[in-house]
Coordinates of C-alpha atoms and ligand atoms in Angstrom, one line a residue:
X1 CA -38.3 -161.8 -321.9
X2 CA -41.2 -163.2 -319.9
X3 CA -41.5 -161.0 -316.7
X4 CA -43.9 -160.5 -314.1
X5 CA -46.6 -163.0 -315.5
X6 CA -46.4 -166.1 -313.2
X7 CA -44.4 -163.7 -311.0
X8 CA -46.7 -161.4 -310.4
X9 CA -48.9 -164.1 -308.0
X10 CA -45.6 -164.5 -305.9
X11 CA -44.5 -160.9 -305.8
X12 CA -46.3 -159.5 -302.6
X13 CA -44.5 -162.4 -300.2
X14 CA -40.5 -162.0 -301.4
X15 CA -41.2 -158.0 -301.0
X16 CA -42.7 -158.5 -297.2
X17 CA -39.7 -157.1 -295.8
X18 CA -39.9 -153.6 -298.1
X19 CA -41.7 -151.1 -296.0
X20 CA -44.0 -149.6 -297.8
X21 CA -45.5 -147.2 -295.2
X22 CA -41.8 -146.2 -294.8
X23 CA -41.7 -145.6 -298.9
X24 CA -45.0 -143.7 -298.4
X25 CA -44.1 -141.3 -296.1
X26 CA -40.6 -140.8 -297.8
X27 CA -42.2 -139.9 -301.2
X28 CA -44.5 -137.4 -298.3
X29 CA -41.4 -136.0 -297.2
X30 CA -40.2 -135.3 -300.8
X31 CA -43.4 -133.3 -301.9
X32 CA -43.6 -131.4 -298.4
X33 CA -39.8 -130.2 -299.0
X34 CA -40.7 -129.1 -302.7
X35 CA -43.7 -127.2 -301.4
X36 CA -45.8 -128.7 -304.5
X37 CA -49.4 -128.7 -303.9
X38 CA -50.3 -132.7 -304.9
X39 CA -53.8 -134.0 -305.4
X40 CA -53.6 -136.2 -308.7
X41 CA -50.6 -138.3 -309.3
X42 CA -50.6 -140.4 -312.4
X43 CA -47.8 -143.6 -311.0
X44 CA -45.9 -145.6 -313.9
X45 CA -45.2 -149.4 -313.4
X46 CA -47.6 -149.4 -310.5
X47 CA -47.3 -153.2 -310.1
X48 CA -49.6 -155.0 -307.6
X49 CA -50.1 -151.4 -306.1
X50 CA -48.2 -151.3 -303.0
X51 CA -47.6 -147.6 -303.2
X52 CA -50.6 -147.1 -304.7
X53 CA -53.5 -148.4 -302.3
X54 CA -51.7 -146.8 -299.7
X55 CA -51.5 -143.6 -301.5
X56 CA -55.1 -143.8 -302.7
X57 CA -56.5 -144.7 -299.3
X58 CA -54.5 -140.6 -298.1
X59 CA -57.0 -139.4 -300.5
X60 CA -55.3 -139.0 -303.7
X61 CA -56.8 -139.3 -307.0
X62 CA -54.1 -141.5 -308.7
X63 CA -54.0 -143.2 -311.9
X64 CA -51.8 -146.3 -311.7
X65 CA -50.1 -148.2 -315.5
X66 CA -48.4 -150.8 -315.4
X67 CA -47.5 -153.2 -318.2
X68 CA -48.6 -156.7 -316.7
X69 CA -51.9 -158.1 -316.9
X70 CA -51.3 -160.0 -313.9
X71 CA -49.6 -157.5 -311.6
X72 CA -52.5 -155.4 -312.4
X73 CA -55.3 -158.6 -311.7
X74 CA -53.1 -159.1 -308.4
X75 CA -53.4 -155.0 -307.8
X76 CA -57.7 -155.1 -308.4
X77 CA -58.0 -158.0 -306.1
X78 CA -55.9 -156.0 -303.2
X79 CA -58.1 -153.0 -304.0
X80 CA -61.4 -154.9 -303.6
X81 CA -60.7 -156.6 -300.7
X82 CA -59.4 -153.4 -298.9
X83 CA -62.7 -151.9 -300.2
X84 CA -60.4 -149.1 -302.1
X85 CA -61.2 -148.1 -305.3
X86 CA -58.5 -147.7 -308.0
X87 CA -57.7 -146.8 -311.8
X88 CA -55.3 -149.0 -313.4
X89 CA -54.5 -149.2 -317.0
X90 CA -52.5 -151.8 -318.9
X91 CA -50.0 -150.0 -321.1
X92 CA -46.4 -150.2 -321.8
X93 CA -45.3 -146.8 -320.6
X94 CA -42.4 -146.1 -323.5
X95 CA -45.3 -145.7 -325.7
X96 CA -47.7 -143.9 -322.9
X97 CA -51.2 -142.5 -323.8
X98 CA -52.6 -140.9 -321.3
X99 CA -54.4 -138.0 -321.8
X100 CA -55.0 -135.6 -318.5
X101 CA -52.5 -132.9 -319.0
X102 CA -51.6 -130.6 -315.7
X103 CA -51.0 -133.0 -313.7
X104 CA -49.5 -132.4 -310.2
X105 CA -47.6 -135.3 -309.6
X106 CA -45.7 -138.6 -311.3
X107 CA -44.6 -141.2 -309.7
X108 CA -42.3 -144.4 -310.1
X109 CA -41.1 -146.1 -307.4
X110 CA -39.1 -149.3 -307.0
X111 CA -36.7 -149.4 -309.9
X112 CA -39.8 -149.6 -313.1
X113 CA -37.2 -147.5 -315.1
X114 CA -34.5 -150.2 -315.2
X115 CA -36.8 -152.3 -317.5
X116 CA -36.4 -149.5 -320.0
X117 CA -33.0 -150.3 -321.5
X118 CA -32.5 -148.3 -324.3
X119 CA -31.6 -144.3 -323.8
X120 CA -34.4 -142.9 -326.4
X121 CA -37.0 -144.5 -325.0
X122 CA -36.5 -143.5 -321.5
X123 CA -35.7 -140.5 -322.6
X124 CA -39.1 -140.1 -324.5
X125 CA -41.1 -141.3 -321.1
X126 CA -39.0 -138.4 -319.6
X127 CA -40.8 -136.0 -322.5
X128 CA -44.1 -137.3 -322.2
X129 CA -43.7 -137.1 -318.3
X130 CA -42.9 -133.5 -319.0
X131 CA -45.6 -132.0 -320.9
X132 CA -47.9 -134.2 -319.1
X133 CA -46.8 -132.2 -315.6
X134 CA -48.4 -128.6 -314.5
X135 CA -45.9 -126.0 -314.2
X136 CA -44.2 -126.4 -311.3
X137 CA -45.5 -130.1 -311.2
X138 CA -43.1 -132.9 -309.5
X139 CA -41.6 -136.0 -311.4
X140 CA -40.4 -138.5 -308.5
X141 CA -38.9 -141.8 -309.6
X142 CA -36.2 -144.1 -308.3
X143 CA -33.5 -146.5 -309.8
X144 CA -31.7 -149.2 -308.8
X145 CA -28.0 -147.7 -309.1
X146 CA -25.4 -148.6 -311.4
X147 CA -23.7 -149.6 -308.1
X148 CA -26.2 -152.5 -307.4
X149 CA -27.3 -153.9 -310.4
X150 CA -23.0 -154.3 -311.3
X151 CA -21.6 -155.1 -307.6
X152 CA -24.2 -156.1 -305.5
X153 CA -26.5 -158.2 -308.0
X154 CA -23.5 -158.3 -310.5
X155 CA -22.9 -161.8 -311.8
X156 CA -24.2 -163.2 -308.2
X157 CA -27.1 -165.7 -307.1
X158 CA -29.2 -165.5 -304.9
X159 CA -31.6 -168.0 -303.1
X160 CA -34.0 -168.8 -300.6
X161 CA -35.9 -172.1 -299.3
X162 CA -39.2 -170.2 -297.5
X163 CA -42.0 -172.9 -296.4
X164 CA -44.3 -171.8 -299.3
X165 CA -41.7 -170.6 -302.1
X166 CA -38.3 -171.2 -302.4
X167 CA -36.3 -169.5 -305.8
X168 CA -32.9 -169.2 -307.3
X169 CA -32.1 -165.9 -309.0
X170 CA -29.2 -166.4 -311.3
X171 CA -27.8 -162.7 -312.2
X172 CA -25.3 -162.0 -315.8
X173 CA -23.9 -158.5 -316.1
X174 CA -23.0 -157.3 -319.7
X175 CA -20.4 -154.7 -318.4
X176 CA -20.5 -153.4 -322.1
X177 CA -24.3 -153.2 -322.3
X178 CA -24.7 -151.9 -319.1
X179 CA -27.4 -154.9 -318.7
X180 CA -28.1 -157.2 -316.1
X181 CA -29.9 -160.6 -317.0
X182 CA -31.9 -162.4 -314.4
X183 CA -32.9 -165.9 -314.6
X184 CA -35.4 -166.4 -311.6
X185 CA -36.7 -169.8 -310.9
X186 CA -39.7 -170.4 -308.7
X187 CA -40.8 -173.5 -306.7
X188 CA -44.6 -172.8 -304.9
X189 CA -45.3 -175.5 -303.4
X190 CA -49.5 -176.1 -304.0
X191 CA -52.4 -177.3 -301.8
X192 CA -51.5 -180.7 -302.6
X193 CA -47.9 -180.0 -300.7
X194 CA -46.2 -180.2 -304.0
X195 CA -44.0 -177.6 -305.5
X196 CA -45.0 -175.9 -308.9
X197 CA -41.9 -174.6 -310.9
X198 CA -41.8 -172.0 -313.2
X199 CA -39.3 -169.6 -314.7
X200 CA -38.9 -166.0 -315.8
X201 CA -36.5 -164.3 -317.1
X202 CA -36.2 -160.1 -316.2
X203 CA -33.5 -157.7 -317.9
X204 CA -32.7 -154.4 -316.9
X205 CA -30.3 -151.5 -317.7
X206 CA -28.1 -150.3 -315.3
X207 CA -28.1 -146.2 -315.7
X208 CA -25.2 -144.2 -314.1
X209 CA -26.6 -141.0 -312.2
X210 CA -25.1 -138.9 -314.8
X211 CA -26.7 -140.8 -317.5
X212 CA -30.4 -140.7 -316.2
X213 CA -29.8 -136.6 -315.7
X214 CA -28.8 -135.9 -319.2
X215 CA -31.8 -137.8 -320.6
X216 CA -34.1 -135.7 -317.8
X217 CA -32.2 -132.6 -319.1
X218 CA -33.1 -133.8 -322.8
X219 CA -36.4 -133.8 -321.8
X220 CA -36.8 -130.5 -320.6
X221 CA -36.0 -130.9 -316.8
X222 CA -33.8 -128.0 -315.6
X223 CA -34.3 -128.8 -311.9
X224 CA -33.2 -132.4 -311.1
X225 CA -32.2 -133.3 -307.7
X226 CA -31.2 -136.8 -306.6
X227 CA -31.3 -138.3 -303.2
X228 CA -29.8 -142.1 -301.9
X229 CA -31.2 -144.5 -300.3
X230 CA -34.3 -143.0 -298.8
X231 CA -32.6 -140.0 -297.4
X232 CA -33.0 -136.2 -298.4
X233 CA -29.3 -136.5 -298.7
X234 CA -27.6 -136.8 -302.2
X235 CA -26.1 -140.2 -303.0
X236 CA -23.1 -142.2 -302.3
X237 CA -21.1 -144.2 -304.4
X238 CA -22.7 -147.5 -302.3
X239 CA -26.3 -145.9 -302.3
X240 CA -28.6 -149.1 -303.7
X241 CA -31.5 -147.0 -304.4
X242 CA -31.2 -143.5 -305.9
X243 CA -34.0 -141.9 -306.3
X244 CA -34.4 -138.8 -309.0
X245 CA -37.1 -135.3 -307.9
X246 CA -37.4 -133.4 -310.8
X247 CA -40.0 -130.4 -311.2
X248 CA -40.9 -128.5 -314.2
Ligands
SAM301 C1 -40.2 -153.9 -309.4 S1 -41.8 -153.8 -310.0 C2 -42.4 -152.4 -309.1 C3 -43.8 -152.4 -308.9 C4 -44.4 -151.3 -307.9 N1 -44.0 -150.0 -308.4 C5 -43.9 -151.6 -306.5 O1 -43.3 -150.6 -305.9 O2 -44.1 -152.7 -306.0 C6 -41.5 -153.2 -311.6 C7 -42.8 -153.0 -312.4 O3 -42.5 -152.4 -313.6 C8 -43.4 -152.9 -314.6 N2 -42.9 -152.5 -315.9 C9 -41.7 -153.0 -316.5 N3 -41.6 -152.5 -317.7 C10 -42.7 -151.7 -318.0 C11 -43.2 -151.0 -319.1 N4 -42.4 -150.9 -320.2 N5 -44.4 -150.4 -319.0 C12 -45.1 -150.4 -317.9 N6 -44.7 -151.1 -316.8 C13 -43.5 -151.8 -316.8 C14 -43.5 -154.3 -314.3 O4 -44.6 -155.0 -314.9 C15 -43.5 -154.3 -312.8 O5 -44.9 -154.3 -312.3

């Protein structure tokens, strides 16, 4: 699998309609309602840092890994420019080495887990996420749900012809994996007017609710709630985006 190389210089514009701010102040919501006191958050598959800046520039002292070179280089540049200052390390997180323990907070948002597709590993970032958490210290993450990556991305494509990019996302579900194969093609055009192609191939493991809490539970997590769609409701069987607040 190539993912999020090339990608990662196109990523930013197809997710200009995700509100970020919104995600922000949701994640906000989350910690106010647990009553955690947060000041360091250490945030897995950080990406090009959209929740990251934003969480950095409210004054928290967040570490940010992510696995891509390039997301990261896209991540540094958005950092400099907005004059914020940030700490980003290149590591794949199922074998994560990070070694400030007590932490108050981790984070990963927008569906990083799904690239982990076999059940030990996840369940060992679960572990390390555990003993790297204070007592009383919050795990927030969020999924994409079995429900979308089998229905609603399912054996579907999907397009778009912007004026800059235009793609075609070819989607294969393995119902017996529980894997969904994407097969992304991107046309940029260039300053010439031309269009660049490229390809990239992403898979990711579509978890059932269920699933996700017994490897949590593995882990040492006793208090697991789960919320859909960015409300402090529990899920529905149509909820895209389920998102998992655990606390030690
Ligand atoms: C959908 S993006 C989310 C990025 C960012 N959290 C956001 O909200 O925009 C998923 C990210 O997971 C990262 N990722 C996938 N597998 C990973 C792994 N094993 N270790 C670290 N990062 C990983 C990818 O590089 C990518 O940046």
């Amino acid at each position: 699998m190539n993912q999020y190389s090339d990608f990662a210089f196109v990523y930013d514009e197809l997710m200009n309609e995700v509100d970020y701010d919104n995600w922000v102040k949701y994640i906000e919501d989350i910690i106010k309602s647990e009553n955690v006191e947060v000041q360091n958050i250490l945030e897995l598959a950080c990406g090009t840092g959209n929740l990251t800046i934003p969480l950095t520039k409210k004054n928290y002292d967040i570490a940010g890994i992510d696995i891509s070179e390039e997301m990261l280089q896209v991540a540094r540049e958005k950092g400099e420019k907005e004059n914020v200052e940030l700490v980003l390390l290149e590591q794949d997180i199922v074998e994560l080495d990070f070694d400030v323990t007590n932490l108050d907070c981790i984070l990963c948002g927008c569906d990083g887990f799904n690239y982990i597709t076999y059940d030990e590993d996840l369940e060992g970032v679960f572990s390390k996420c555990h003993e790297l958490l204070k007592e009383n210290g919050i795990f927030i993450f969020d999924i994409s749900s079995y429900y979308k990556l089998s229905k609603v991305l399912g054996n579907n494509m999907y397009g778009e012809n912007r004026e800059e990019i235009a793609y075609m996302w070819q989607n294969y579900f393995d119902d017996y994996e529980n894997l969904v194969e994407m097969d992304l093609a991107f046309f940029v055009k260039g300053e010439d007017g031309r269009f660049d192609k490229f390809e990239e191939n992403h898979l990711q493991r579509a978890y059932k609710n269920e699933e996700i809490i017994e490897l949590l539970k593995n882990a040492g997590f006793e208090y697991i709630k789960t919320y859909g769609d960015f409300k402090l409701e529990a899920p529905k069987e149509d909820s895209e985006r389920v998102f998992f607040v655990c606390k030690k």
